[in-house]
Amino acid sequence: MAVGLVIALAGCSQQQLNGWLPGTEQTKDVTNHTSRIVGLWTTSWIVLLAVGLIVWGLIIWAAIVYRRRKGQTGLPVQMRYNMPLEIFYTIVPLILVLGFFAFTAKDQTAIEHEFKNPDATIHVYGKRWGWDFNYIDQQNPDKSVYYQGIQAQEEENANGAVDESLLPTLYLPKGEKVKIELSTRDVNHSFWVIDFLYKKDMLAGKTNYEYFIPEKEGTYQGKCAELCGEYHSLMLFQVKVVSPAKYQEYLGKLEKAGKVGLLGNEYNTNTNEPNNKAPVTASGENK
């Protein structure tokens, strides 16, 4: 069986070896977490496939061996219980569940591990239906720079194609520790970089975090993964992983363009968060 499995896997494409996960064929090398995610996903499916083959085989075997034969009448001999069999189908599923839990918890702990001293800290705001990026200078926040994005712009007569040159673009330095802070300016959104194989919700009134190291330069597609309203499908963005030098060069361009400081919560449009003050009365009543 092991030899057959090796032969079968040897004939698989890279996409199949990645478990048909979304992204490029080189997804496993994009961040320091993607190989771990691919490994957990594909190994789980291999184990489940093996369990499925055993179960299907036993069902077919029982249906053939214990089928009613010609001339038989009445019911076959009934068994009230079989202790070894009952112990088997109780213990084996328990071991499988505990195994899946242990490996998942192990990988989740590694993926969610906080960087104490990140090389780059970026606050991402999701908004209907675009993105704002604050590149935070931890030593002097006043020297931070920002990018304010808009929703994807559809090209005329292009059957839904968008102008990629106008997409909000998040720059990340290759090989450096990145901390992403995630907030929403209005309704719930979800920050998803497809090739990173990881997404995290942006919940009203709460800040979430991601920690990773980009390991492969390139341009990657991102989108909102939480249905957020009429133009949810146009809440797109790009991620460019570049060398640390080009990353600093990009921050310098934002500074020269006058985009210095932080885009804070003053642009939020939530009106019903717990700590908000009562809304101002209508002008006709404010007399």
PDB file of C-alpha atoms in Angstrom:
ATOM      1  CA  MET A   1       0.000   0.000   0.000  1.00  0.00           C
ATOM      2  CA  ALA A   2       2.840   2.402   0.886  1.00  0.00           C
ATOM      3  CA  VAL A   3       4.592   1.672  -2.432  1.00  0.00           C
ATOM      4  CA  GLY A   4       1.352   2.328  -4.320  1.00  0.00           C
ATOM      5  CA  LEU A   5       0.879   5.619  -2.479  1.00  0.00           C
ATOM      6  CA  VAL A   6       4.435   6.742  -3.335  1.00  0.00           C
ATOM      7  CA  ILE A   7       3.911   5.890  -7.007  1.00  0.00           C
ATOM      8  CA  ALA A   8       0.587   7.744  -7.060  1.00  0.00           C
ATOM      9  CA  LEU A   9       2.074  10.850  -5.432  1.00  0.00           C
ATOM     10  CA  ALA A  10       5.028  10.810  -7.820  1.00  0.00           C
ATOM     11  CA  GLY A  11       2.623  11.337 -10.719  1.00  0.00           C
ATOM     12  CA  CYS A  12       0.879  14.302  -9.106  1.00  0.00           C
ATOM     13  CA  SER A  13       1.298  17.892 -10.228  1.00  0.00           C
ATOM     14  CA  GLN A  14       2.493  20.566  -7.805  1.00  0.00           C
ATOM     15  CA  GLN A  15      -1.084  21.826  -7.518  1.00  0.00           C
ATOM     16  CA  GLN A  16      -2.291  18.362  -6.555  1.00  0.00           C
ATOM     17  CA  LEU A  17       0.545  17.958  -4.032  1.00  0.00           C
ATOM     18  CA  ASN A  18      -0.614  21.259  -2.522  1.00  0.00           C
ATOM     19  CA  GLY A  19      -4.079  19.780  -2.060  1.00  0.00           C
ATOM     20  CA  TRP A  20      -5.640  22.061  -4.703  1.00  0.00           C
ATOM     21  CA  LEU A  21      -5.291  24.984  -2.325  1.00  0.00           C
ATOM     22  CA  PRO A  22      -5.774  28.411  -3.944  1.00  0.00           C
ATOM     23  CA  GLY A  23      -2.746  30.314  -5.135  1.00  0.00           C
ATOM     24  CA  THR A  24       0.246  29.661  -7.337  1.00  0.00           C
ATOM     25  CA  GLU A  25       2.097  26.395  -7.789  1.00  0.00           C
ATOM     26  CA  GLN A  26       4.849  27.753  -5.521  1.00  0.00           C
ATOM     27  CA  THR A  27       2.475  28.575  -2.668  1.00  0.00           C
ATOM     28  CA  LYS A  28       4.521  26.583  -0.162  1.00  0.00           C
ATOM     29  CA  ASP A  29       7.376  29.111  -0.374  1.00  0.00           C
ATOM     30  CA  VAL A  30       5.478  32.399  -0.126  1.00  0.00           C
ATOM     31  CA  THR A  31       5.652  32.950   3.665  1.00  0.00           C
ATOM     32  CA  ASN A  32       7.184  31.123   6.602  1.00  0.00           C
ATOM     33  CA  HIS A  33       3.729  29.644   7.359  1.00  0.00           C
ATOM     34  CA  THR A  34       2.504  28.359   4.001  1.00  0.00           C
ATOM     35  CA  SER A  35       4.493  25.104   4.023  1.00  0.00           C
ATOM     36  CA  ARG A  36       3.066  24.305   7.442  1.00  0.00           C
ATOM     37  CA  ILE A  37      -0.483  24.997   6.246  1.00  0.00           C
ATOM     38  CA  VAL A  38      -0.065  22.925   3.077  1.00  0.00           C
ATOM     39  CA  GLY A  39       1.436  20.059   5.091  1.00  0.00           C
ATOM     40  CA  LEU A  40      -1.412  20.000   7.600  1.00  0.00           C
ATOM     41  CA  TRP A  41      -4.033  20.189   4.844  1.00  0.00           C
ATOM     42  CA  THR A  42      -2.629  17.499   2.555  1.00  0.00           C
ATOM     43  CA  THR A  43      -1.687  15.108   5.378  1.00  0.00           C
ATOM     44  CA  SER A  44      -5.184  15.387   6.829  1.00  0.00           C
ATOM     45  CA  TRP A  45      -6.729  14.528   3.464  1.00  0.00           C
ATOM     46  CA  ILE A  46      -4.403  11.547   2.981  1.00  0.00           C
ATOM     47  CA  VAL A  47      -5.372  10.171   6.410  1.00  0.00           C
ATOM     48  CA  LEU A  48      -9.061  10.774   5.755  1.00  0.00           C
ATOM     49  CA  LEU A  49      -8.834   9.162   2.330  1.00  0.00           C
ATOM     50  CA  ALA A  50      -7.221   6.068   3.882  1.00  0.00           C
ATOM     51  CA  VAL A  51      -9.973   5.902   6.507  1.00  0.00           C
ATOM     52  CA  GLY A  52     -12.592   6.327   3.793  1.00  0.00           C
ATOM     53  CA  LEU A  53     -11.144   3.504   1.694  1.00  0.00           C
ATOM     54  CA  ILE A  54     -11.164   1.178   4.706  1.00  0.00           C
ATOM     55  CA  VAL A  55     -14.756   2.083   5.607  1.00  0.00           C
ATOM     56  CA  TRP A  56     -15.997   1.792   2.029  1.00  0.00           C
ATOM     57  CA  GLY A  57     -14.182  -1.526   1.674  1.00  0.00           C
ATOM     58  CA  LEU A  58     -15.763  -2.924   4.847  1.00  0.00           C
ATOM     59  CA  ILE A  59     -19.228  -1.770   3.745  1.00  0.00           C
ATOM     60  CA  ILE A  60     -18.858  -3.455   0.347  1.00  0.00           C
ATOM     61  CA  TRP A  61     -17.370  -6.597   1.919  1.00  0.00           C
ATOM     62  CA  ALA A  62     -20.236  -6.878   4.447  1.00  0.00           C
ATOM     63  CA  ALA A  63     -22.831  -6.279   1.723  1.00  0.00           C
ATOM     64  CA  ILE A  64     -21.382  -9.101  -0.393  1.00  0.00           C
ATOM     65  CA  VAL A  65     -20.519 -11.675   2.281  1.00  0.00           C
ATOM     66  CA  TYR A  66     -23.687 -11.296   4.312  1.00  0.00           C
ATOM     67  CA  ARG A  67     -26.163 -10.771   1.489  1.00  0.00           C
ATOM     68  CA  ARG A  68     -29.313 -12.877   1.404  1.00  0.00           C
ATOM     69  CA  ARG A  69     -28.761 -15.901  -0.805  1.00  0.00           C
ATOM     70  CA  LYS A  70     -31.254 -17.756  -2.944  1.00  0.00           C
ATOM     71  CA  GLY A  71     -33.487 -20.020  -0.904  1.00  0.00           C
ATOM     72  CA  GLN A  72     -32.750 -18.347   2.447  1.00  0.00           C
ATOM     73  CA  THR A  73     -35.720 -17.355   4.575  1.00  0.00           C
ATOM     74  CA  GLY A  74     -36.112 -15.538   7.842  1.00  0.00           C
ATOM     75  CA  LEU A  75     -33.512 -13.390   9.565  1.00  0.00           C
ATOM     76  CA  PRO A  76     -29.824 -14.312   9.931  1.00  0.00           C
ATOM     77  CA  VAL A  77     -28.362 -15.007  13.366  1.00  0.00           C
ATOM     78  CA  GLN A  78     -28.509 -11.783  15.353  1.00  0.00           C
ATOM     79  CA  MET A  79     -25.613 -10.516  17.490  1.00  0.00           C
ATOM     80  CA  ARG A  80     -26.330  -8.304  20.459  1.00  0.00           C
ATOM     81  CA  TYR A  81     -22.803  -6.964  20.698  1.00  0.00           C
ATOM     82  CA  ASN A  82     -19.167  -7.671  19.932  1.00  0.00           C
ATOM     83  CA  MET A  83     -16.964  -6.162  22.602  1.00  0.00           C
ATOM     84  CA  PRO A  84     -13.643  -6.162  20.678  1.00  0.00           C
ATOM     85  CA  LEU A  85     -15.340  -4.571  17.670  1.00  0.00           C
ATOM     86  CA  GLU A  86     -17.063  -1.913  19.790  1.00  0.00           C
ATOM     87  CA  ILE A  87     -13.790  -1.064  21.529  1.00  0.00           C
ATOM     88  CA  PHE A  88     -12.106  -0.779  18.113  1.00  0.00           C
ATOM     89  CA  TYR A  89     -14.635   1.618  16.590  1.00  0.00           C
ATOM     90  CA  THR A  90     -14.607   3.729  19.750  1.00  0.00           C
ATOM     91  CA  ILE A  91     -10.851   3.967  20.291  1.00  0.00           C
ATOM     92  CA  VAL A  92      -9.718   4.443  16.676  1.00  0.00           C
ATOM     93  CA  PRO A  93     -11.964   7.486  15.936  1.00  0.00           C
ATOM     94  CA  LEU A  94     -10.949   8.974  19.305  1.00  0.00           C
ATOM     95  CA  ILE A  95      -7.272   8.630  18.388  1.00  0.00           C
ATOM     96  CA  LEU A  96      -7.917  10.233  14.998  1.00  0.00           C
ATOM     97  CA  VAL A  97      -9.794  13.185  16.500  1.00  0.00           C
ATOM     98  CA  LEU A  98      -7.138  13.748  19.175  1.00  0.00           C
ATOM     99  CA  GLY A  99      -4.417  13.501  16.530  1.00  0.00           C
ATOM    100  CA  PHE A 100      -6.058  16.058  14.269  1.00  0.00           C
ATOM    101  CA  PHE A 101      -6.597  18.353  17.256  1.00  0.00           C
ATOM    102  CA  ALA A 102      -2.982  18.060  18.426  1.00  0.00           C
ATOM    103  CA  PHE A 103      -1.425  18.789  15.030  1.00  0.00           C
ATOM    104  CA  THR A 104      -3.873  21.623  14.340  1.00  0.00           C
ATOM    105  CA  ALA A 105      -3.237  23.229  17.738  1.00  0.00           C
ATOM    106  CA  LYS A 106       0.535  22.896  17.214  1.00  0.00           C
ATOM    107  CA  ASP A 107       0.436  24.602  13.815  1.00  0.00           C
ATOM    108  CA  GLN A 108      -2.046  27.244  14.937  1.00  0.00           C
ATOM    109  CA  THR A 109       0.186  28.163  17.880  1.00  0.00           C
ATOM    110  CA  ALA A 110       3.151  28.583  15.543  1.00  0.00           C
ATOM    111  CA  ILE A 111       1.157  30.656  13.023  1.00  0.00           C
ATOM    112  CA  GLU A 112      -0.286  32.946  15.705  1.00  0.00           C
ATOM    113  CA  HIS A 113       3.047  33.386  17.512  1.00  0.00           C
ATOM    114  CA  GLU A 114       3.580  37.079  18.221  1.00  0.00           C
ATOM    115  CA  PHE A 115       6.717  38.872  17.050  1.00  0.00           C
ATOM    116  CA  LYS A 116       8.041  40.895  19.979  1.00  0.00           C
ATOM    117  CA  ASN A 117      10.160  43.162  17.763  1.00  0.00           C
ATOM    118  CA  PRO A 118       8.747  43.137  14.217  1.00  0.00           C
ATOM    119  CA  ASP A 119      10.768  44.723  11.422  1.00  0.00           C
ATOM    120  CA  ALA A 120       7.633  46.192   9.832  1.00  0.00           C
ATOM    121  CA  THR A 121       4.327  47.078  11.475  1.00  0.00           C
ATOM    122  CA  ILE A 122       1.391  47.923   9.214  1.00  0.00           C
ATOM    123  CA  HIS A 123      -2.130  48.821  10.283  1.00  0.00           C
ATOM    124  CA  VAL A 124      -4.711  47.788   7.691  1.00  0.00           C
ATOM    125  CA  TYR A 125      -8.183  49.314   7.726  1.00  0.00           C
ATOM    126  CA  GLY A 126     -10.955  47.625   5.757  1.00  0.00           C
ATOM    127  CA  LYS A 127     -13.724  49.916   4.544  1.00  0.00           C
ATOM    128  CA  ARG A 128     -16.586  49.661   2.097  1.00  0.00           C
ATOM    129  CA  TRP A 129     -15.092  48.941  -0.374  1.00  0.00           C
ATOM    130  CA  GLY A 130     -11.396  49.697  -0.213  1.00  0.00           C
ATOM    131  CA  TRP A 131      -8.351  49.564   2.035  1.00  0.00           C
ATOM    132  CA  ASP A 132      -6.148  51.974   4.009  1.00  0.00           C
ATOM    133  CA  PHE A 133      -2.562  51.065   4.943  1.00  0.00           C
ATOM    134  CA  ASN A 134      -0.595  52.735   7.738  1.00  0.00           C
ATOM    135  CA  TYR A 135       3.140  51.980   7.652  1.00  0.00           C
ATOM    136  CA  ILE A 136       3.926  52.647  11.301  1.00  0.00           C
ATOM    137  CA  ASP A 137       7.288  54.007  12.441  1.00  0.00           C
ATOM    138  CA  GLN A 138       7.585  52.465  15.898  1.00  0.00           C
ATOM    139  CA  GLN A 139      10.376  54.840  16.937  1.00  0.00           C
ATOM    140  CA  ASN A 140       8.557  57.984  15.860  1.00  0.00           C
ATOM    141  CA  PRO A 141       4.874  57.558  14.909  1.00  0.00           C
ATOM    142  CA  ASP A 142       4.822  61.097  13.515  1.00  0.00           C
ATOM    143  CA  LYS A 143       7.112  59.873  10.725  1.00  0.00           C
ATOM    144  CA  SER A 144       4.729  57.093   9.765  1.00  0.00           C
ATOM    145  CA  VAL A 145       3.368  57.103   6.219  1.00  0.00           C
ATOM    146  CA  TYR A 146       0.093  55.904   4.765  1.00  0.00           C
ATOM    147  CA  TYR A 147      -1.716  54.833   1.623  1.00  0.00           C
ATOM    148  CA  GLN A 148      -5.432  55.482   1.148  1.00  0.00           C
ATOM    149  CA  GLY A 149      -7.099  53.164  -1.356  1.00  0.00           C
ATOM    150  CA  ILE A 150     -10.336  53.030  -3.298  1.00  0.00           C
ATOM    151  CA  GLN A 151     -12.465  50.131  -4.485  1.00  0.00           C
ATOM    152  CA  ALA A 152     -11.511  48.312  -7.677  1.00  0.00           C
ATOM    153  CA  GLN A 153     -12.450  50.207 -10.817  1.00  0.00           C
ATOM    154  CA  GLU A 154     -14.082  48.161 -13.564  1.00  0.00           C
ATOM    155  CA  GLU A 155     -12.816  48.753 -17.091  1.00  0.00           C
ATOM    156  CA  GLU A 156     -15.335  49.717 -19.729  1.00  0.00           C
ATOM    157  CA  ASN A 157     -16.488  46.891 -22.020  1.00  0.00           C
ATOM    158  CA  ALA A 158     -14.129  44.437 -20.311  1.00  0.00           C
ATOM    159  CA  ASN A 159     -16.667  41.908 -19.005  1.00  0.00           C
ATOM    160  CA  GLY A 160     -16.033  42.688 -15.362  1.00  0.00           C
ATOM    161  CA  ALA A 161     -12.244  43.084 -15.588  1.00  0.00           C
ATOM    162  CA  VAL A 162     -10.727  45.663 -13.254  1.00  0.00           C
ATOM    163  CA  ASP A 163      -7.919  48.153 -13.735  1.00  0.00           C
ATOM    164  CA  GLU A 164      -5.144  46.547 -11.682  1.00  0.00           C
ATOM    165  CA  SER A 165      -3.052  49.722 -11.782  1.00  0.00           C
ATOM    166  CA  LEU A 166      -5.622  51.402  -9.507  1.00  0.00           C
ATOM    167  CA  LEU A 167      -5.903  48.599  -6.951  1.00  0.00           C
ATOM    168  CA  PRO A 168      -4.784  49.407  -3.394  1.00  0.00           C
ATOM    169  CA  THR A 169      -1.294  47.924  -3.036  1.00  0.00           C
ATOM    170  CA  LEU A 170       0.309  46.766   0.195  1.00  0.00           C
ATOM    171  CA  TYR A 171       4.117  46.609   0.164  1.00  0.00           C
ATOM    172  CA  LEU A 172       5.977  44.079   2.326  1.00  0.00           C
ATOM    173  CA  PRO A 173       9.730  43.525   2.830  1.00  0.00           C
ATOM    174  CA  LYS A 174      11.036  40.086   1.917  1.00  0.00           C
ATOM    175  CA  GLY A 175      12.690  38.109   4.690  1.00  0.00           C
ATOM    176  CA  GLU A 176      11.634  40.447   7.499  1.00  0.00           C
ATOM    177  CA  LYS A 177       9.219  39.975  10.381  1.00  0.00           C
ATOM    178  CA  VAL A 178       5.895  41.616   9.575  1.00  0.00           C
ATOM    179  CA  LYS A 179       3.129  42.478  12.004  1.00  0.00           C
ATOM    180  CA  ILE A 180      -0.279  43.319  10.504  1.00  0.00           C
ATOM    181  CA  GLU A 181      -2.911  45.082  12.608  1.00  0.00           C
ATOM    182  CA  LEU A 182      -6.436  44.644  11.265  1.00  0.00           C
ATOM    183  CA  SER A 183      -9.399  46.952  11.889  1.00  0.00           C
ATOM    184  CA  THR A 184     -12.594  47.920  10.102  1.00  0.00           C
ATOM    185  CA  ARG A 185     -14.031  51.366   9.543  1.00  0.00           C
ATOM    186  CA  ASP A 186     -17.607  50.164   9.194  1.00  0.00           C
ATOM    187  CA  VAL A 187     -19.012  46.633   8.873  1.00  0.00           C
ATOM    188  CA  ASN A 188     -17.150  43.353   9.291  1.00  0.00           C
ATOM    189  CA  HIS A 189     -14.590  42.501   6.617  1.00  0.00           C
ATOM    190  CA  SER A 190     -11.937  39.798   6.222  1.00  0.00           C
ATOM    191  CA  PHE A 191      -8.320  40.335   5.126  1.00  0.00           C
ATOM    192  CA  TRP A 192      -7.299  37.552   2.732  1.00  0.00           C
ATOM    193  CA  VAL A 193      -4.089  37.309   0.741  1.00  0.00           C
ATOM    194  CA  ILE A 194      -4.861  34.238  -1.352  1.00  0.00           C
ATOM    195  CA  ASP A 195      -1.330  32.871  -1.804  1.00  0.00           C
ATOM    196  CA  PHE A 196      -0.581  33.316   1.904  1.00  0.00           C
ATOM    197  CA  LEU A 197      -3.254  30.659   2.624  1.00  0.00           C
ATOM    198  CA  TYR A 198      -4.477  32.648   5.588  1.00  0.00           C
ATOM    199  CA  LYS A 199      -7.218  35.131   6.262  1.00  0.00           C
ATOM    200  CA  LYS A 200      -8.400  36.905   9.360  1.00  0.00           C
ATOM    201  CA  ASP A 201     -11.613  38.739  10.156  1.00  0.00           C
ATOM    202  CA  MET A 202     -11.789  42.479  10.712  1.00  0.00           C
ATOM    203  CA  LEU A 203     -14.473  42.923  13.346  1.00  0.00           C
ATOM    204  CA  ALA A 204     -16.134  46.162  14.376  1.00  0.00           C
ATOM    205  CA  GLY A 205     -14.706  47.459  17.648  1.00  0.00           C
ATOM    206  CA  LYS A 206     -11.838  44.944  17.690  1.00  0.00           C
ATOM    207  CA  THR A 207      -8.263  44.810  16.374  1.00  0.00           C
ATOM    208  CA  ASN A 208      -6.854  41.495  15.140  1.00  0.00           C
ATOM    209  CA  TYR A 209      -3.259  40.666  14.293  1.00  0.00           C
ATOM    210  CA  GLU A 210      -1.215  38.606  11.841  1.00  0.00           C
ATOM    211  CA  TYR A 211       2.480  37.736  12.098  1.00  0.00           C
ATOM    212  CA  PHE A 212       4.524  36.285   9.245  1.00  0.00           C
ATOM    213  CA  ILE A 213       7.706  36.558   7.193  1.00  0.00           C
ATOM    214  CA  PRO A 214       7.309  37.035   3.410  1.00  0.00           C
ATOM    215  CA  GLU A 215       9.832  34.742   1.737  1.00  0.00           C
ATOM    216  CA  LYS A 216       9.263  35.159  -1.983  1.00  0.00           C
ATOM    217  CA  GLU A 217       9.196  38.352  -3.988  1.00  0.00           C
ATOM    218  CA  GLY A 218       6.243  38.856  -6.269  1.00  0.00           C
ATOM    219  CA  THR A 219       2.764  40.330  -6.639  1.00  0.00           C
ATOM    220  CA  TYR A 220      -0.073  38.544  -4.881  1.00  0.00           C
ATOM    221  CA  GLN A 221      -3.809  39.082  -5.030  1.00  0.00           C
ATOM    222  CA  GLY A 222      -5.927  39.920  -2.001  1.00  0.00           C
ATOM    223  CA  LYS A 223      -9.614  40.416  -1.385  1.00  0.00           C
ATOM    224  CA  CYS A 224     -12.248  40.775   1.302  1.00  0.00           C
ATOM    225  CA  ALA A 225     -13.512  37.326   2.307  1.00  0.00           C
ATOM    226  CA  GLU A 226     -16.545  38.507   4.294  1.00  0.00           C
ATOM    227  CA  LEU A 227     -19.731  39.517   2.483  1.00  0.00           C
ATOM    228  CA  CYS A 228     -19.886  43.219   3.312  1.00  0.00           C
ATOM    229  CA  GLY A 229     -22.369  44.832   0.978  1.00  0.00           C
ATOM    230  CA  GLU A 230     -23.187  45.778  -2.588  1.00  0.00           C
ATOM    231  CA  TYR A 231     -19.633  46.099  -3.951  1.00  0.00           C
ATOM    232  CA  HIS A 232     -18.025  43.330  -1.904  1.00  0.00           C
ATOM    233  CA  SER A 233     -16.708  41.719  -5.102  1.00  0.00           C
ATOM    234  CA  LEU A 234     -14.742  44.903  -5.872  1.00  0.00           C
ATOM    235  CA  MET A 235     -13.034  45.088  -2.477  1.00  0.00           C
ATOM    236  CA  LEU A 236      -9.739  43.936  -3.958  1.00  0.00           C
ATOM    237  CA  PHE A 237      -6.097  44.758  -3.328  1.00  0.00           C
ATOM    238  CA  GLN A 238      -2.588  43.612  -4.236  1.00  0.00           C
ATOM    239  CA  VAL A 239       0.413  42.694  -2.140  1.00  0.00           C
ATOM    240  CA  LYS A 240       3.911  43.349  -3.471  1.00  0.00           C
ATOM    241  CA  VAL A 241       6.711  41.547  -1.670  1.00  0.00           C
ATOM    242  CA  VAL A 242       9.936  43.398  -2.468  1.00  0.00           C
ATOM    243  CA  SER A 243      13.476  43.600  -1.137  1.00  0.00           C
ATOM    244  CA  PRO A 244      13.980  45.572   2.098  1.00  0.00           C
ATOM    245  CA  ALA A 245      15.743  48.300   0.106  1.00  0.00           C
ATOM    246  CA  LYS A 246      12.817  48.699  -2.312  1.00  0.00           C
ATOM    247  CA  TYR A 247      10.421  48.621   0.639  1.00  0.00           C
ATOM    248  CA  GLN A 248      12.218  51.579   2.227  1.00  0.00           C
ATOM    249  CA  GLU A 249      12.291  53.280  -1.176  1.00  0.00           C
ATOM    250  CA  TYR A 250       8.511  52.937  -1.404  1.00  0.00           C
ATOM    251  CA  LEU A 251       8.050  54.429   2.071  1.00  0.00           C
ATOM    252  CA  GLY A 252      10.233  57.318   0.950  1.00  0.00           C
ATOM    253  CA  LYS A 253       7.968  57.900  -2.068  1.00  0.00           C
ATOM    254  CA  LEU A 254       4.927  58.098   0.214  1.00  0.00           C
ATOM    255  CA  GLU A 255       6.773  60.618   2.395  1.00  0.00           C
ATOM    256  CA  LYS A 256       7.703  62.763  -0.601  1.00  0.00           C
ATOM    257  CA  ALA A 257       4.066  62.660  -1.717  1.00  0.00           C
ATOM    258  CA  GLY A 258       3.078  64.223   1.613  1.00  0.00           C
ATOM    259  CA  LYS A 259       1.365  61.114   2.942  1.00  0.00           C
ATOM    260  CA  VAL A 260       2.908  61.451   6.393  1.00  0.00           C
ATOM    261  CA  GLY A 261       1.153  60.542   9.620  1.00  0.00           C
ATOM    262  CA  LEU A 262      -1.489  57.984  10.455  1.00  0.00           C
ATOM    263  CA  LEU A 263      -4.995  57.515   9.102  1.00  0.00           C
ATOM    264  CA  GLY A 264      -6.770  56.887  12.389  1.00  0.00           C
ATOM    265  CA  ASN A 265     -10.240  56.050  13.606  1.00  0.00           C
ATOM    266  CA  GLU A 266     -11.505  59.520  12.714  1.00  0.00           C
ATOM    267  CA  TYR A 267     -12.441  58.116   9.308  1.00  0.00           C
ATOM    268  CA  ASN A 268     -14.547  55.311  10.765  1.00  0.00           C
ATOM    269  CA  THR A 269     -18.233  55.345   9.904  1.00  0.00           C
ATOM    270  CA  ASN A 270     -19.495  53.070  12.680  1.00  0.00           C
ATOM    271  CA  THR A 271     -22.248  54.807  14.620  1.00  0.00           C
ATOM    272  CA  ASN A 272     -23.422  52.158  17.072  1.00  0.00           C
ATOM    273  CA  GLU A 273     -20.290  50.978  18.888  1.00  0.00           C
ATOM    274  CA  PRO A 274     -20.634  50.668  22.685  1.00  0.00           C
ATOM    275  CA  ASN A 275     -18.381  53.655  23.508  1.00  0.00           C
ATOM    276  CA  ASN A 276     -19.830  56.082  20.990  1.00  0.00           C
ATOM    277  CA  LYS A 277     -21.622  59.169  22.212  1.00  0.00           C
ATOM    278  CA  ALA A 278     -25.279  59.769  21.431  1.00  0.00           C
ATOM    279  CA  PRO A 279     -25.738  61.096  17.881  1.00  0.00           C
ATOM    280  CA  VAL A 280     -26.391  64.793  17.363  1.00  0.00           C
ATOM    281  CA  THR A 281     -30.086  65.602  17.033  1.00  0.00           C
ATOM    282  CA  ALA A 282     -31.492  66.547  13.678  1.00  0.00           C
ATOM    283  CA  SER A 283     -31.066  70.199  12.702  1.00  0.00           C
ATOM    284  CA  GLY A 284     -34.801  70.831  12.814  1.00  0.00           C
ATOM    285  CA  GLU A 285     -34.918  69.765  16.472  1.00  0.00           C
ATOM    286  CA  ASN A 286     -31.633  71.374  17.538  1.00  0.00           C
ATOM    287  CA  LYS A 287     -33.091  74.709  18.478  1.00  0.00           C
TER     288      LYS A 287
END
